CSV table of C-alpha atoms and ligand atoms in Angstrom, one decimal:
chain,number,residue,atom,x,y,z
A,1232,MET,CA,-34.9,-4.0,78.3
A,1233,ALA,CA,-32.4,-1.1,77.8
A,1234,LYS,CA,-29.6,-3.7,77.5
A,1235,LEU,CA,-31.4,-5.6,74.9
A,1236,ASN,CA,-32.3,-2.5,73.0
A,1237,ARG,CA,-28.7,-1.4,73.0
A,1238,ARG,CA,-27.8,-4.8,71.7
A,1239,LEU,CA,-30.4,-4.6,69.0
A,1240,LEU,CA,-29.4,-1.1,68.1
A,1241,GLY,CA,-25.9,-2.3,67.8
A,1242,ILE,CA,-26.8,-5.1,65.5
A,1243,GLU,CA,-28.6,-2.5,63.3
A,1244,LYS,CA,-25.5,-0.4,63.3
A,1245,ALA,CA,-23.3,-3.3,62.5
A,1246,ARG,CA,-25.6,-4.3,59.7
A,1247,SER,CA,-25.7,-0.8,58.2
A,1248,ALA,CA,-22.0,-0.6,58.4
A,1249,THR,CA,-21.6,-3.9,56.6
A,1250,LYS,CA,-24.4,-3.9,54.1
A,1251,ASP,CA,-23.3,-1.2,51.8
A,1252,SER,CA,-19.8,-2.4,51.9
A,1253,CYS,CA,-20.4,-5.9,50.5
A,1254,LYS,CA,-21.2,-5.0,47.0
A,1255,LEU,CA,-20.7,-7.5,44.2
A,1256,ARG,CA,-20.1,-6.5,40.7
A,1257,PRO,CA,-21.8,-8.7,38.2
A,1258,ARG,CA,-19.0,-10.0,36.2
A,1259,ALA,CA,-19.7,-10.0,32.5
A,1260,ALA,CA,-17.4,-12.9,31.9
A,1261,GLU,CA,-19.5,-14.9,34.3
A,1262,LEU,CA,-22.9,-13.9,33.0
A,1263,MET,CA,-22.2,-14.1,29.3
A,1264,PRO,CA,-22.2,-17.8,28.7
A,1265,VAL,CA,-25.2,-18.3,30.9
A,1266,MET,CA,-27.1,-15.5,29.3
A,1267,SER,CA,-26.3,-16.7,25.9
A,1268,LEU,CA,-27.3,-20.3,26.7
A,1269,PHE,CA,-30.5,-19.1,28.3
A,1270,LEU,CA,-31.5,-16.8,25.5
A,1271,TYR,CA,-30.7,-19.5,23.0
A,1272,SER,CA,-32.7,-22.1,25.0
A,1273,VAL,CA,-35.8,-20.1,25.3
A,1274,THR,CA,-35.8,-18.9,21.7
A,1275,VAL,CA,-34.3,-21.5,19.5
A,1276,GLY,CA,-33.2,-24.4,21.6
A,1277,GLY,CA,-34.8,-27.3,23.5
A,1278,HIS,CA,-36.7,-26.4,26.6
A,1279,ASP,CA,-35.0,-29.0,28.7
A,1280,LEU,CA,-31.8,-27.0,28.3
A,1281,ALA,CA,-33.5,-23.9,29.6
A,1282,LEU,CA,-34.9,-25.9,32.5
A,1283,ILE,CA,-31.6,-27.4,33.4
A,1284,LEU,CA,-30.1,-24.0,33.3
A,1285,LEU,CA,-32.8,-22.5,35.4
A,1286,LEU,CA,-32.3,-25.2,38.0
A,1287,SER,CA,-28.5,-24.9,38.1
A,1288,PRO,CA,-27.1,-23.7,41.4
A,1289,TYR,CA,-25.5,-20.8,39.6
A,1290,VAL,CA,-28.8,-19.5,38.5
A,1291,ILE,CA,-30.6,-20.2,41.7
A,1292,PHE,CA,-28.0,-18.8,44.1
A,1293,LEU,CA,-25.6,-16.6,42.3
A,1294,LEU,CA,-27.5,-14.9,39.5
A,1295,PRO,CA,-30.2,-13.3,41.7
A,1296,SER,CA,-27.7,-11.5,43.8
A,1297,ARG,CA,-25.8,-10.5,40.8
A,1298,LEU,CA,-28.9,-9.2,39.1
A,1299,LEU,CA,-30.1,-7.5,42.3
A,1300,TYR,CA,-26.8,-5.7,42.4
A,1301,ALA,CA,-27.0,-4.8,38.7
A,1302,PHE,CA,-30.5,-3.3,39.3
A,1303,GLY,CA,-29.4,-1.1,42.1
A,1304,PHE,CA,-30.2,-3.2,45.2
A,1305,SER,CA,-26.6,-2.7,46.3
A,1306,SER,CA,-27.5,-2.6,49.9
A,1307,MET,CA,-29.0,-6.1,50.0
A,1308,ARG,CA,-26.0,-7.6,51.5
A,1309,MET,CA,-25.3,-9.1,54.9
A,1310,SER,CA,-22.4,-11.1,55.7
A,1311,THR,CA,-22.4,-11.8,59.4
A,1312,HIS,CA,-24.8,-13.5,61.7
A,1313,PRO,CA,-27.3,-10.9,62.9
A,1314,MET,CA,-27.3,-12.3,66.4
A,1315,ALA,CA,-23.6,-11.8,66.9
A,1316,SER,CA,-23.3,-8.8,69.0
A,1317,PRO,CA,-21.5,-6.0,67.2
A,1318,GLY,CA,-17.8,-5.6,68.0
A,1319,SER,CA,-17.7,-9.0,69.6
A,1320,TYR,CA,-17.4,-11.1,66.6
A,1321,GLN,CA,-14.5,-11.8,64.3
A,1322,THR,CA,-15.3,-13.1,60.8
A,1323,THR,CA,-13.1,-15.5,59.0
A,1324,ARG,CA,-13.4,-17.2,55.8
A,1325,SER,CA,-15.1,-20.3,57.1
A,1326,ARG,CA,-16.9,-19.3,60.2
A,1327,VAL,CA,-18.0,-16.5,62.4
A,1328,SER,CA,-16.4,-16.8,65.8
A,1329,ARG,CA,-17.3,-14.8,68.8
A,1330,VAL,CA,-14.5,-13.0,70.5
A,1331,GLY,CA,-14.5,-10.8,73.6
A,1332,SER,CA,-17.9,-12.0,74.7
A,1333,LYS,CA,-18.3,-14.5,77.5
A,1334,LYS,CA,-21.8,-15.6,76.7
A,1335,PRO,CA,-22.0,-18.1,73.9
A,1336,TYR,CA,-25.6,-17.3,73.2
A,1337,ILE,CA,-28.1,-14.5,73.4
A,1338,ASN,CA,-31.0,-14.8,75.8
A,1339,ILE,CA,-34.2,-13.3,74.5
A,1340,SER,CA,-36.4,-12.8,77.5
A,1341,ARG,CA,-40.2,-12.6,77.7
A,1342,ASP,CA,-41.4,-9.3,76.3
A,1343,ARG,CA,-43.7,-8.9,73.4
A,1344,HIS,CA,-42.0,-5.7,72.2
A,1345,LYS,CA,-38.6,-7.3,72.3
A,1346,HIS,CA,-39.9,-10.3,70.6
A,1347,THR,CA,-41.2,-8.1,67.7
A,1348,GLN,CA,-37.9,-6.5,67.3
A,1349,PHE,CA,-36.1,-9.8,67.3
A,1350,CYS,CA,-38.4,-11.0,64.5
A,1351,GLN,CA,-37.9,-7.8,62.6
A,1352,ILE,CA,-34.2,-8.3,62.6
A,1353,PHE,CA,-34.5,-11.9,61.4
A,1354,HIS,CA,-37.0,-10.7,58.8
A,1355,SER,CA,-34.7,-8.1,57.4
A,1356,HIS,CA,-31.9,-10.6,57.5
A,1357,CYS,CA,-34.0,-12.7,55.1
A,1358,VAL,CA,-34.3,-9.7,52.8
A,1359,SER,CA,-30.6,-8.9,53.0
A,1360,PHE,CA,-29.8,-12.6,52.5
A,1361,ASN,CA,-26.7,-13.1,50.5
A,1362,PHE,CA,-26.8,-15.8,48.0
A,1363,ILE,CA,-23.2,-16.4,47.6
A,1364,LYS,CA,-21.4,-17.9,50.5
A,1365,PHE,CA,-23.2,-19.7,53.1
A,1366,SER,CA,-22.6,-22.8,55.1
A,1367,THR,CA,-24.9,-23.1,58.1
A,1368,VAL,CA,-28.6,-23.5,57.7
A,1369,PHE,CA,-30.4,-22.5,60.9
A,1370,LEU,CA,-33.9,-22.1,61.9
A,1371,HIS,CA,-35.9,-19.1,62.5
A,1372,PHE,CA,-38.9,-19.5,64.8
A,1373,GLU,CA,-41.6,-17.0,64.5
A,1374,SER,CA,-44.2,-17.7,67.1
A,1375,SER,CA,-46.1,-16.4,70.1
A,1376,TYR,CA,-43.9,-18.1,72.6
A,1377,THR,CA,-42.0,-15.8,74.7
A,1378,ASN,CA,-38.9,-17.3,76.1
A,1379,TYR,CA,-36.2,-19.0,74.3
A,1380,ILE,CA,-32.4,-19.0,73.9
A,1381,VAL,CA,-30.6,-18.8,70.7
A,1382,ASP,CA,-26.9,-19.4,70.3
A,1383,SER,CA,-24.7,-17.3,68.1
A,1384,TRP,CA,-25.1,-19.7,65.3
A,1385,GLY,CA,-28.9,-19.4,65.4
A,1386,LEU,CA,-29.2,-22.8,67.1
A,1387,LEU,CA,-32.2,-23.1,69.3
A,1388,LEU,CA,-31.0,-24.2,72.7
A,1389,LYS,CA,-34.1,-23.9,74.9
A,1390,LEU,CA,-37.8,-23.5,74.1
A,1391,GLN,CA,-40.1,-23.1,77.0
A,1392,THR,CA,-43.5,-22.4,75.6
A,1393,SER,CA,-44.5,-23.2,72.1
A,1394,LEU,CA,-48.1,-22.4,71.3
A,1395,ARG,CA,-47.8,-22.0,67.6
A,1396,TRP,CA,-44.8,-21.5,65.5
A,1397,LYS,CA,-43.6,-21.6,62.1
A,1398,TYR,CA,-40.1,-21.6,60.8
A,1399,SER,CA,-38.2,-20.5,57.9
A,1400,ILE,CA,-34.8,-21.4,56.8
A,1401,ILE,CA,-32.2,-18.8,56.8
A,1402,PHE,CA,-28.8,-19.3,55.2
A,1403,GLU,CA,-26.0,-17.8,57.0
A,1404,ALA,CA,-23.6,-15.9,54.7
A,1405,THR,CA,-20.2,-16.9,55.8
A,1406,GLY,CA,-16.9,-15.2,55.3
A,1407,SER,CA,-15.5,-11.9,56.2
A,1408,VAL,CA,-17.3,-8.8,55.0
A,1409,LEU,CA,-14.2,-8.3,52.9
A,1410,SER,CA,-14.3,-11.7,51.2
A,1411,LEU,CA,-17.8,-10.9,50.1
A,1412,LYS,CA,-16.8,-7.5,48.8
A,1413,ASN,CA,-13.9,-9.3,47.2
A,1414,PRO,CA,-11.6,-6.3,46.9
A,1415,LYS,CA,-8.5,-6.2,44.8
A,1416,VAL,CA,-5.6,-5.6,47.1
A,1417,ILE,CA,-2.0,-4.7,46.4
A,1418,PHE,CA,0.5,-4.6,49.2
A,1419,VAL,CA,3.0,-1.8,48.9
A,1420,LEU,CA,6.1,-2.7,50.8
A,1421,GLY,CA,9.7,-1.4,51.2
A,1422,GLY,CA,11.9,0.1,53.8
A,1423,PRO,CA,11.0,3.2,55.8
A,1424,GLY,CA,11.4,6.2,53.5
A,1425,SER,CA,11.7,4.2,50.3
A,1426,GLY,CA,8.9,6.3,48.8
A,1427,LYS,CA,5.9,4.0,49.3
A,1428,GLY,CA,3.5,6.9,50.3
A,1429,THR,CA,4.8,9.2,47.5
A,1430,GLN,CA,4.2,6.5,44.8
A,1431,CYS,CA,0.8,5.5,46.2
A,1432,SER,CA,-0.4,9.0,45.8
A,1433,ASN,CA,0.6,8.9,42.1
A,1434,ILE,CA,-1.1,5.5,41.6
A,1435,VAL,CA,-4.3,6.8,43.2
A,1436,GLU,CA,-4.3,9.7,40.8
A,1437,HIS,CA,-3.7,7.7,37.7
A,1438,PHE,CA,-5.3,4.3,38.4
A,1439,GLY,CA,-8.2,5.0,40.8
A,1440,TYR,CA,-7.0,2.9,43.7
A,1441,THR,CA,-7.7,3.8,47.3
A,1442,HIS,CA,-4.6,4.3,49.4
A,1443,LEU,CA,-4.6,2.8,52.9
A,1444,SER,CA,-1.4,3.5,54.8
A,1445,ALA,CA,-1.3,1.2,57.8
A,1446,GLY,CA,0.9,3.7,59.6
A,1447,ASP,CA,-1.6,6.5,58.9
A,1448,LEU,CA,-4.5,4.4,60.2
A,1449,LEU,CA,-2.5,3.7,63.4
A,1450,ARG,CA,-1.6,7.4,63.8
A,1451,ALA,CA,-5.3,8.3,63.3
A,1452,GLU,CA,-6.2,5.8,65.9
A,1453,ILE,CA,-3.9,7.5,68.4
A,1454,LYS,CA,-5.5,10.9,67.6
A,1455,SER,CA,-9.0,9.5,68.0
A,1456,GLY,CA,-8.2,8.9,71.7
A,1457,SER,CA,-9.0,5.2,71.4
A,1458,GLU,CA,-8.1,2.8,74.3
A,1459,ASN,CA,-5.3,1.4,72.2
A,1460,GLY,CA,-3.9,4.8,71.5
A,1461,THR,CA,-1.2,4.9,74.1
A,1462,MET,CA,0.0,1.4,73.3
A,1463,ILE,CA,0.2,2.2,69.6
A,1464,GLN,CA,2.0,5.4,70.3
A,1465,ASN,CA,4.7,3.6,72.3
A,1466,MET,CA,5.1,1.0,69.7
A,1467,ILE,CA,5.6,3.6,67.0
A,1468,LYS,CA,8.1,5.5,69.1
A,1469,GLU,CA,10.1,2.4,69.5
A,1470,GLY,CA,9.7,1.4,65.8
A,1471,LYS,CA,8.0,-1.8,66.9
A,1472,ILE,CA,5.2,-3.6,65.1
A,1473,VAL,CA,1.7,-3.1,66.5
A,1474,PRO,CA,-0.2,-6.3,67.2
A,1475,SER,CA,-1.9,-7.8,64.1
A,1476,GLU,CA,-5.4,-7.7,65.4
A,1477,VAL,CA,-5.3,-3.9,66.0
A,1478,THR,CA,-3.9,-3.1,62.5
A,1479,ILE,CA,-6.1,-5.7,60.7
A,1480,LYS,CA,-9.3,-4.4,62.4
A,1481,LEU,CA,-8.4,-0.9,61.2
A,1482,LEU,CA,-7.7,-2.1,57.7
A,1483,GLU,CA,-10.8,-4.2,57.5
A,1484,LYS,CA,-12.9,-1.2,58.6
A,1485,ALA,CA,-11.3,1.1,56.1
A,1486,ILE,CA,-11.9,-1.3,53.3
A,1487,ALA,CA,-15.4,-2.1,54.3
A,1488,GLU,CA,-16.4,1.5,54.6
A,1489,ASN,CA,-14.9,2.5,51.2
A,1490,GLU,CA,-17.0,2.3,48.0
A,1491,ASN,CA,-13.9,1.4,46.0
A,1492,ASP,CA,-12.9,-2.2,45.4
A,1493,LYS,CA,-9.2,-1.5,44.6
A,1494,PHE,CA,-6.9,-0.9,47.4
A,1495,LEU,CA,-3.2,-0.2,47.9
A,1496,ILE,CA,-2.2,-1.3,51.4
A,1497,ASP,CA,0.9,0.6,52.2
A,1498,GLY,CA,3.3,-0.6,54.9
A,1499,PHE,CA,1.5,-3.8,55.8
A,1500,PRO,CA,2.1,-6.7,56.4
A,1501,ARG,CA,5.2,-5.9,58.3
A,1502,ASN,CA,5.9,-9.4,59.6
A,1503,GLU,CA,5.0,-13.0,58.9
A,1504,GLU,CA,2.4,-13.0,61.6
A,1505,ASN,CA,0.7,-9.9,60.1
A,1506,ARG,CA,0.6,-11.6,56.8
A,1507,ALA,CA,-0.9,-14.9,57.9
A,1508,ALA,CA,-3.4,-13.2,60.2
A,1509,PHE,CA,-4.6,-10.8,57.5
A,1510,GLU,CA,-5.0,-13.7,55.0
A,1511,SER,CA,-6.9,-15.9,57.4
A,1512,VAL,CA,-9.2,-13.2,58.9
A,1513,THR,CA,-10.1,-11.4,55.6
A,1514,GLY,CA,-9.5,-14.2,53.2
A,1515,ILE,CA,-7.8,-11.7,50.9
A,1516,VAL,CA,-4.7,-12.7,49.0
A,1517,PRO,CA,-2.9,-9.7,47.3
A,1518,GLU,CA,-2.9,-9.4,43.6
A,1519,PHE,CA,0.8,-8.7,43.9
A,1520,VAL,CA,3.3,-7.0,46.1
A,1521,LEU,CA,4.8,-3.7,45.0
A,1522,PHE,CA,8.3,-3.7,46.5
A,1523,PHE,CA,10.3,-0.5,46.6
A,1524,ASP,CA,13.9,-1.4,46.9
A,1525,CYS,CA,16.1,1.4,48.2
A,1526,PRO,CA,19.5,1.5,50.0
A,1527,GLU,CA,19.5,2.3,53.6
A,1528,GLU,CA,21.6,5.5,53.3
A,1529,GLU,CA,19.2,7.0,50.8
A,1530,MET,CA,16.1,6.1,53.0
A,1531,GLU,CA,17.8,7.6,56.0
A,1532,LYS,CA,18.5,10.8,54.1
A,1533,ARG,CA,14.9,11.0,53.0
A,1534,LEU,CA,13.4,10.3,56.4
A,1535,LEU,CA,15.6,12.9,58.1
A,1536,GLY,CA,14.5,15.5,55.5
A,1537,ARG,CA,10.8,14.6,55.5
A,1538,ASN,CA,9.8,17.3,57.9
A,1539,GLN,CA,6.3,16.1,58.5
A,1540,GLY,CA,6.6,16.3,62.3
A,1541,ARG,CA,6.5,12.6,62.7
A,1542,GLU,CA,7.7,11.5,66.1
A,1543,ASP,CA,9.5,8.5,64.7
A,1544,ASP,CA,11.5,10.4,62.1
A,1545,ASN,CA,14.5,10.8,64.4
A,1546,ILE,CA,17.8,9.0,64.0
A,1547,ASP,CA,17.3,6.6,67.0
A,1548,THR,CA,13.9,5.5,65.9
A,1549,ILE,CA,14.9,5.4,62.2
A,1550,ARG,CA,17.7,2.9,63.1
A,1551,LYS,CA,15.3,0.7,65.1
A,1552,ARG,CA,12.8,0.8,62.2
A,1553,PHE,CA,15.5,-0.3,59.8
A,1554,ARG,CA,16.4,-3.2,62.1
A,1555,VAL,CA,12.7,-4.3,62.4
A,1556,TYR,CA,12.4,-4.0,58.6
A,1557,MET,CA,15.5,-6.3,58.0
A,1558,GLU,CA,14.5,-8.8,60.6
A,1559,SER,CA,10.7,-9.0,60.2
A,1560,SER,CA,9.5,-7.3,57.0
A,1561,LEU,CA,12.0,-8.7,54.5
A,1562,PRO,CA,10.9,-12.3,55.2
A,1563,VAL,CA,7.4,-11.3,54.1
A,1564,ILE,CA,8.8,-10.1,50.8
A,1565,GLU,CA,10.7,-13.4,50.6
A,1566,TYR,CA,7.5,-15.3,51.2
A,1567,TYR,CA,5.7,-13.4,48.4
A,1568,LYS,CA,8.8,-13.9,46.1
A,1569,SER,CA,8.4,-17.6,46.5
A,1570,LYS,CA,4.8,-17.2,45.3
A,1571,GLU,CA,6.0,-15.1,42.4
A,1572,LYS,CA,4.0,-12.1,43.5
A,1573,VAL,CA,6.7,-9.6,44.0
A,1574,ARG,CA,7.2,-6.7,41.6
A,1575,LYS,CA,10.4,-5.1,42.5
A,1576,ILE,CA,11.0,-1.4,41.7
A,1577,ASP,CA,14.3,0.5,42.0
A,1578,ALA,CA,13.2,3.2,44.4
A,1579,ALA,CA,16.6,5.0,44.6
A,1580,LYS,CA,15.8,6.9,41.4
A,1581,PRO,CA,14.0,10.2,41.2
A,1582,VAL,CA,10.3,10.2,41.9
A,1583,GLU,CA,9.2,10.5,38.3
A,1584,GLU,CA,11.5,7.7,37.1
A,1585,VAL,CA,10.2,5.4,39.9
A,1586,PHE,CA,6.7,6.2,38.8
A,1587,GLU,CA,7.4,5.3,35.2
A,1588,ALA,CA,8.4,1.8,36.4
A,1589,VAL,CA,5.3,1.6,38.6
A,1590,LYS,CA,3.0,2.7,35.8
A,1591,ALA,CA,4.2,-0.2,33.6
A,1592,LEU,CA,2.9,-2.6,36.2
A,1593,PHE,CA,-0.5,-1.0,36.5
A,1594,THR,CA,-1.3,-0.6,32.8
A,1595,PRO,CA,-3.2,-3.8,31.8
A,1596,VAL,CA,-1.5,-5.7,29.0
A,1597,ASN,CA,-4.6,-5.5,26.8
A,1598,ASP,CA,-4.7,-1.7,27.2
A,1599,LYS,CA,-1.1,-1.5,26.1
A,1600,ILE,CA,-1.9,-3.2,22.9
A,1601,PHE,CA,-5.5,-2.2,22.3
A,1602,PRO,CA,-6.9,0.4,24.7
A,1603,LEU,CA,-10.6,-0.1,25.1
A,1604,ASN,CA,-13.1,2.3,26.6
A,1605,LYS,CA,-16.3,1.2,28.4
A,1606,ILE,CA,-18.5,1.6,25.2
A,1607,TYR,CA,-16.2,-0.7,23.3
A,1608,ARG,CA,-16.2,-3.2,26.1
A,1609,CYS,CA,-20.0,-3.2,25.9
A,1610,TYR,CA,-19.9,-3.8,22.2
A,1611,LEU,CA,-17.5,-6.6,22.7
A,1612,GLY,CA,-19.9,-8.0,25.3
A,1613,VAL,CA,-22.8,-8.0,22.9
A,1614,ILE,CA,-20.7,-9.5,20.2
A,1615,SER,CA,-19.6,-12.2,22.6
A,1616,VAL,CA,-23.2,-13.1,23.5
A,1617,ALA,CA,-24.1,-13.1,19.8
A,1618,LEU,CA,-21.2,-15.3,18.9
A,1619,ASN,CA,-22.1,-17.7,21.7
A,1620,ILE,CA,-25.7,-18.0,20.4
A,1621,TYR,CA,-24.4,-18.3,16.9
A,1622,GLY,CA,-22.2,-21.2,18.1
A,1623,LEU,CA,-25.1,-22.9,19.8
A,1624,ILE,CA,-27.2,-22.6,16.6
A,1625,PHE,CA,-24.4,-24.0,14.6
A,1626,ILE,CA,-24.1,-27.0,17.0
A,1627,ARG,CA,-27.9,-27.5,16.8
A,1628,VAL,CA,-27.8,-27.5,13.0
A,1629,TRP,CA,-24.8,-29.7,12.9
A,1630,LEU,CA,-26.4,-32.2,15.3
A,1631,LYS,CA,-29.6,-32.2,13.4
A,1632,TYR,CA,-28.3,-32.5,9.8
A,1633,TRP,CA,-25.1,-34.5,10.4
A,1634,CYS,CA,-26.0,-36.6,13.3
A,1635,GLY,CA,-29.8,-36.7,13.0
A,1636,LYS,CA,-30.4,-35.6,16.6
A,1637,GLU,CA,-32.2,-32.8,18.4
A,1638,PHE,CA,-30.1,-30.4,20.4
A,1639,THR,CA,-31.3,-31.3,23.9
A,1640,MET,CA,-29.4,-32.0,27.0
A,1641,ARG,CA,-29.8,-35.7,26.5
A,1642,SER,CA,-28.4,-35.6,23.0
A,1643,VAL,CA,-25.5,-33.5,24.1
A,1644,VAL,CA,-24.7,-36.0,26.9
A,1645,ASP,CA,-25.2,-38.9,24.5
A,1646,PHE,CA,-22.9,-37.3,22.0
A,1647,MET,CA,-20.2,-36.8,24.7
B,1242,ATP,N1,12.3,8.8,44.6
B,1242,ATP,C1,12.5,9.7,45.5
B,1242,ATP,N2,13.5,10.5,45.5
B,1242,ATP,C2,13.8,11.4,46.5
B,1242,ATP,N3,12.9,11.7,47.5
B,1242,ATP,C3,11.9,10.9,47.6
B,1242,ATP,C4,11.6,9.9,46.6
B,1242,ATP,N4,10.4,9.3,47.0
B,1242,ATP,C5,10.0,9.9,48.1
B,1242,ATP,N5,10.9,10.8,48.5
B,1242,ATP,C6,10.8,11.7,49.7
B,1242,ATP,O1,11.2,10.9,50.8
B,1242,ATP,C7,10.4,11.1,51.9
B,1242,ATP,C8,9.8,9.8,52.3
B,1242,ATP,O2,8.9,9.4,51.3
B,1242,ATP,P1,7.6,8.6,51.7
B,1242,ATP,O3,6.9,9.2,52.8
B,1242,ATP,O4,6.8,8.4,50.4
B,1242,ATP,O5,8.2,7.2,52.1
B,1242,ATP,P2,7.5,5.9,52.8
B,1242,ATP,O6,8.2,4.7,52.3
B,1242,ATP,O7,6.1,6.1,52.7
B,1242,ATP,O8,7.9,6.2,54.3
B,1242,ATP,P3,7.3,5.5,55.6
B,1242,ATP,O9,7.5,4.0,55.5
B,1242,ATP,O10,8.2,6.0,56.7
B,1242,ATP,O11,5.9,5.9,55.7
B,1242,ATP,C9,9.4,12.2,51.5
B,1242,ATP,O12,9.9,13.4,52.0
B,1242,ATP,C10,9.4,12.1,50.0
B,1242,ATP,O13,9.1,13.4,49.5
B,1243,LIG,O1,1.3,-2.4,59.7
B,1243,LIG,C1,1.9,-1.6,60.4
B,1243,LIG,C2,2.2,-0.3,60.0
B,1243,LIG,C3,2.9,0.5,60.8
B,1243,LIG,N1,3.2,0.1,62.1
B,1243,LIG,C4,3.9,1.1,63.0
B,1243,LIG,O2,3.8,2.4,62.5
B,1243,LIG,C5,5.1,2.9,62.3
B,1243,LIG,C6,5.1,3.9,61.1
B,1243,LIG,O3,4.7,3.2,59.9
B,1243,LIG,P1,4.9,3.9,58.5
B,1243,LIG,O4,4.6,2.8,57.5
B,1243,LIG,O5,6.3,4.3,58.4
B,1243,LIG,O6,4.0,5.0,58.4
B,1243,LIG,C7,6.0,1.7,62.1
B,1243,LIG,O7,7.3,2.0,62.4
B,1243,LIG,C8,5.4,0.8,63.1
B,1243,LIG,O8,5.8,1.1,64.4
B,1243,LIG,C9,2.9,-1.1,62.5
B,1243,LIG,O9,3.2,-1.5,63.7
B,1243,LIG,N2,2.2,-2.0,61.7
């Protein structure tokens, strides 16, 4: 009983940790054509257009969640299977796989009280159902039977008594918590002491990003007294790269717990394995890679003068870090270069000059030509909807008077 309660409590914790983090911003660009078409259809246009629109997968699945978000139901998100025990699952883009747990399923034993809790969890999962990414449809049995086994995918393996039962279909939201949150990520890379942290602070101040330094997260993990602490400390002392799963878990957690959706990930990925693992676990591909290019002598001088009491800022470790950077981290930059994602900055210049170059990358092209504040963006949105409707009315009139047809889905299809 206590064990099950712990598990259920853990699931609750896991859920509250994830639910607030998976917010989805309704994207105006996505909504506008649909809104315009719908407004047009119900006011001026043919009703079959409105019907087709209402029945479209976009409206059925995506729009409700977007609207729920827009009206403040930001916590109605759930990305992982509620039956997966917390801490023992790893989410990837396409499936939720259990790691670190020997049992492939959860056994719910006979106890009415437990059964009630189990149903509540499923019930609230229905409420927090995410409309966007789902693959597996599985069954939810709500009945008076008392003993059954459900596997981690919600598949019913064994049903001993079935007096009366009903079922509902639950869609499993797949993908990492992060892929649902869909954060914008920029990797900030460069040699040790190239000025990544310094420039990240400036970017945070001017452009509202959240700075996540992989090194800082690892150092915080050591301080927290975690079981990995000693291993991480030894790796850092030797200038070696900490195993991907440790760093990725910390990054995932930091992103999920943060309200912001724009992140600078500083000092990660440090090798090809880091890069591939991060992309496959989180499904996140960086917008671009900010690469601070700086000669080794300058970096060495800066690190030796940093005076932040870092254990690895001594000449022996610094040399090891340089070697690891050349051998393992540069190939990551080469990889992103081949994808045309690298934005190289000459980091040997003074701080202010480096930031001028950085700024140019973060200022949107539109804002450089025609800076728009939020109110103007709203006006533009309204104008865009109006223009869309105007366009549809024009098509309708044109179809009617020049082609002699009503503007219905059929006539549009016939016309095409
Ligand atoms: N452009 C610059 N010119 C001179 N000094 C700089 C410049 N940028 C940063 N520094 C200084 O160099 C030191 C290292 O900078 P910073 O911590 O930002 O580097 P980093 O790339 O984040 O290092 P690490 O990878 O070790 O975390 C700091 O003392 C910082 O004040
Ligand atoms: O992704 C990472 C980031 C850092 N490390 C280890 O931490 C130290 C210090 O990193 P800084 O970016 O200089 O703060 C680094 O030398 C590595 O040992 C890591 O393993 N993986």
